[in-house]
């Protein structure tokens, strides 16, 4: 006959001891999540305030090989020079003209630049591709 001590040892021997890694895994996941959230907040804060931005507000097709436009550039610090890339596109979204506009240092946060752009064929839209601080 099996005594009581043997009957208790038998089920305990069948199953391995429970590992104690779960708290370590939870702490590691929490640390990685906190680092990721911190980076996300930092990136959002830095990129939500660009040093320069621009937009095309008015444009007109002057001919089959030319467009005119008004580029508005906004700089929080007007003493910095900026460059903006303007592109013209055809009906099939092919770029038919491009130009880099340089806006020198000034005193106003908003600067309007009136200019024209030569195209290789008739353009149907004009847009600003991006602005950067010169330096």
PDB file of C-alpha atoms in Angstrom, residues 33-129:
ATOM      1  CA  UNK A  33       6.987  50.758 -23.726  1.00  0.00           C
ATOM      2  CA  UNK A  34       8.041  53.771 -21.622  1.00  0.00           C
ATOM      3  CA  UNK A  35      11.095  54.376 -23.829  1.00  0.00           C
ATOM      4  CA  UNK A  36       8.968  54.097 -26.979  1.00  0.00           C
ATOM      5  CA  UNK A  37       6.328  56.458 -25.608  1.00  0.00           C
ATOM      6  CA  UNK A  38       9.017  58.958 -24.566  1.00  0.00           C
ATOM      7  CA  UNK A  39      10.536  58.882 -28.056  1.00  0.00           C
ATOM      8  CA  UNK A  40       7.093  59.352 -29.642  1.00  0.00           C
ATOM      9  CA  UNK A  41       6.350  62.403 -27.479  1.00  0.00           C
ATOM     10  CA  UNK A  42       9.793  63.876 -28.200  1.00  0.00           C
ATOM     11  CA  UNK A  43       9.460  63.330 -31.972  1.00  0.00           C
ATOM     12  CA  UNK A  44       5.966  64.847 -32.022  1.00  0.00           C
ATOM     13  CA  UNK A  45       7.129  67.911 -30.083  1.00  0.00           C
ATOM     14  CA  UNK A  46      10.183  68.499 -32.277  1.00  0.00           C
ATOM     15  CA  UNK A  47       8.416  68.018 -35.620  1.00  0.00           C
ATOM     16  CA  UNK A  48       5.251  69.912 -34.723  1.00  0.00           C
ATOM     17  CA  UNK A  49       7.148  73.214 -34.884  1.00  0.00           C
ATOM     18  CA  UNK A  50       9.026  73.344 -38.201  1.00  0.00           C
ATOM     19  CA  UNK A  51      11.715  75.994 -38.583  1.00  0.00           C
ATOM     20  CA  UNK A  52      10.218  77.049 -41.914  1.00  0.00           C
ATOM     21  CA  UNK A  53       7.079  76.157 -43.862  1.00  0.00           C
ATOM     22  CA  UNK A  54       5.575  77.280 -47.122  1.00  0.00           C
ATOM     23  CA  UNK A  55       2.529  76.961 -49.329  1.00  0.00           C
ATOM     24  CA  UNK A  56       1.423  77.883 -52.837  1.00  0.00           C
ATOM     25  CA  UNK A  57      -1.732  79.975 -52.484  1.00  0.00           C
ATOM     26  CA  UNK A  58      -2.141  81.350 -56.007  1.00  0.00           C
ATOM     27  CA  UNK A  59      -0.980  79.914 -59.325  1.00  0.00           C
ATOM     28  CA  UNK A  60      -1.917  80.415 -62.934  1.00  0.00           C
ATOM     29  CA  UNK A  61      -1.024  78.713 -66.208  1.00  0.00           C
ATOM     30  CA  UNK A  62       0.530  81.520 -68.257  1.00  0.00           C
ATOM     31  CA  UNK A  63       1.180  79.372 -71.358  1.00  0.00           C
ATOM     32  CA  UNK A  64       1.923  75.792 -72.413  1.00  0.00           C
ATOM     33  CA  UNK A  65       5.471  76.265 -71.134  1.00  0.00           C
ATOM     34  CA  UNK A  66       5.070  78.569 -68.146  1.00  0.00           C
ATOM     35  CA  UNK A  67       3.163  79.032 -64.879  1.00  0.00           C
ATOM     36  CA  UNK A  68       3.138  81.893 -62.397  1.00  0.00           C
ATOM     37  CA  UNK A  69       2.654  81.427 -58.670  1.00  0.00           C
ATOM     38  CA  UNK A  70       2.710  83.078 -55.260  1.00  0.00           C
ATOM     39  CA  UNK A  71       4.646  81.216 -52.591  1.00  0.00           C
ATOM     40  CA  UNK A  72       3.990  82.177 -48.966  1.00  0.00           C
ATOM     41  CA  UNK A  73       6.866  81.293 -46.623  1.00  0.00           C
ATOM     42  CA  UNK A  74       6.452  81.324 -42.836  1.00  0.00           C
ATOM     43  CA  UNK A  75       9.511  81.515 -40.597  1.00  0.00           C
ATOM     44  CA  UNK A  76       9.233  81.824 -36.796  1.00  0.00           C
ATOM     45  CA  UNK A  77      12.682  83.441 -36.931  1.00  0.00           C
ATOM     46  CA  UNK A  78      12.670  85.771 -39.973  1.00  0.00           C
ATOM     47  CA  UNK A  79      16.417  86.365 -39.702  1.00  0.00           C
ATOM     48  CA  UNK A  80      17.138  82.916 -41.174  1.00  0.00           C
ATOM     49  CA  UNK A  81      17.271  82.303 -44.913  1.00  0.00           C
ATOM     50  CA  UNK A  82      15.179  79.512 -46.397  1.00  0.00           C
ATOM     51  CA  UNK A  83      14.898  77.547 -49.625  1.00  0.00           C
ATOM     52  CA  UNK A  84      11.657  76.076 -50.954  1.00  0.00           C
ATOM     53  CA  UNK A  85      11.196  73.694 -53.866  1.00  0.00           C
ATOM     54  CA  UNK A  86       8.232  74.370 -56.159  1.00  0.00           C
ATOM     55  CA  UNK A  87       7.059  71.778 -58.672  1.00  0.00           C
ATOM     56  CA  UNK A  88       4.581  71.863 -61.561  1.00  0.00           C
ATOM     57  CA  UNK A  89       2.747  68.714 -62.611  1.00  0.00           C
ATOM     58  CA  UNK A  90       0.829  67.599 -65.687  1.00  0.00           C
ATOM     59  CA  UNK A  91      -2.514  65.778 -65.732  1.00  0.00           C
ATOM     60  CA  UNK A  92      -0.779  62.403 -65.292  1.00  0.00           C
ATOM     61  CA  UNK A  93       1.093  63.720 -62.183  1.00  0.00           C
ATOM     62  CA  UNK A  94       4.392  63.816 -64.050  1.00  0.00           C
ATOM     63  CA  UNK A  95       6.671  66.638 -62.914  1.00  0.00           C
ATOM     64  CA  UNK A  96       6.963  69.039 -65.846  1.00  0.00           C
ATOM     65  CA  UNK A  97       8.888  71.794 -64.082  1.00  0.00           C
ATOM     66  CA  UNK A  98      10.645  72.531 -60.829  1.00  0.00           C
ATOM     67  CA  UNK A  99      12.424  75.431 -59.230  1.00  0.00           C
ATOM     68  CA  UNK A 100      14.203  76.127 -55.954  1.00  0.00           C
ATOM     69  CA  UNK A 101      13.265  79.492 -54.486  1.00  0.00           C
ATOM     70  CA  UNK A 102      15.621  81.189 -52.020  1.00  0.00           C
ATOM     71  CA  UNK A 103      14.081  83.531 -49.461  1.00  0.00           C
ATOM     72  CA  UNK A 104      16.702  85.688 -47.804  1.00  0.00           C
ATOM     73  CA  UNK A 105      16.666  86.922 -44.212  1.00  0.00           C
ATOM     74  CA  UNK A 106      14.035  89.534 -43.477  1.00  0.00           C
ATOM     75  CA  UNK A 107      11.949  91.118 -40.761  1.00  0.00           C
ATOM     76  CA  UNK A 108       8.512  89.583 -41.396  1.00  0.00           C
ATOM     77  CA  UNK A 109       7.422  86.099 -40.344  1.00  0.00           C
ATOM     78  CA  UNK A 110       5.332  85.743 -43.501  1.00  0.00           C
ATOM     79  CA  UNK A 111       6.935  86.449 -46.860  1.00  0.00           C
ATOM     80  CA  UNK A 112       5.161  86.294 -50.240  1.00  0.00           C
ATOM     81  CA  UNK A 113       7.280  85.451 -53.263  1.00  0.00           C
ATOM     82  CA  UNK A 114       5.793  86.057 -56.724  1.00  0.00           C
ATOM     83  CA  UNK A 115       7.637  84.089 -59.397  1.00  0.00           C
ATOM     84  CA  UNK A 116       7.239  82.065 -62.583  1.00  0.00           C
ATOM     85  CA  UNK A 117       8.291  78.587 -63.573  1.00  0.00           C
ATOM     86  CA  UNK A 118       9.183  77.227 -67.020  1.00  0.00           C
ATOM     87  CA  UNK A 119       7.667  73.847 -67.853  1.00  0.00           C
ATOM     88  CA  UNK A 120       8.408  71.257 -70.532  1.00  0.00           C
ATOM     89  CA  UNK A 121       4.678  71.012 -71.360  1.00  0.00           C
ATOM     90  CA  UNK A 122       1.363  72.350 -70.072  1.00  0.00           C
ATOM     91  CA  UNK A 123       1.064  72.123 -66.288  1.00  0.00           C
ATOM     92  CA  UNK A 124      -2.214  71.477 -64.475  1.00  0.00           C
ATOM     93  CA  UNK A 125      -1.040  72.070 -60.906  1.00  0.00           C
ATOM     94  CA  UNK A 126       1.681  73.839 -58.953  1.00  0.00           C
ATOM     95  CA  UNK A 127       2.695  72.787 -55.444  1.00  0.00           C
ATOM     96  CA  UNK A 128       5.421  73.277 -52.898  1.00  0.00           C
ATOM     97  CA  UNK A 129       7.532  70.176 -52.307  1.00  0.00           C
TER      98      UNK A 129
END
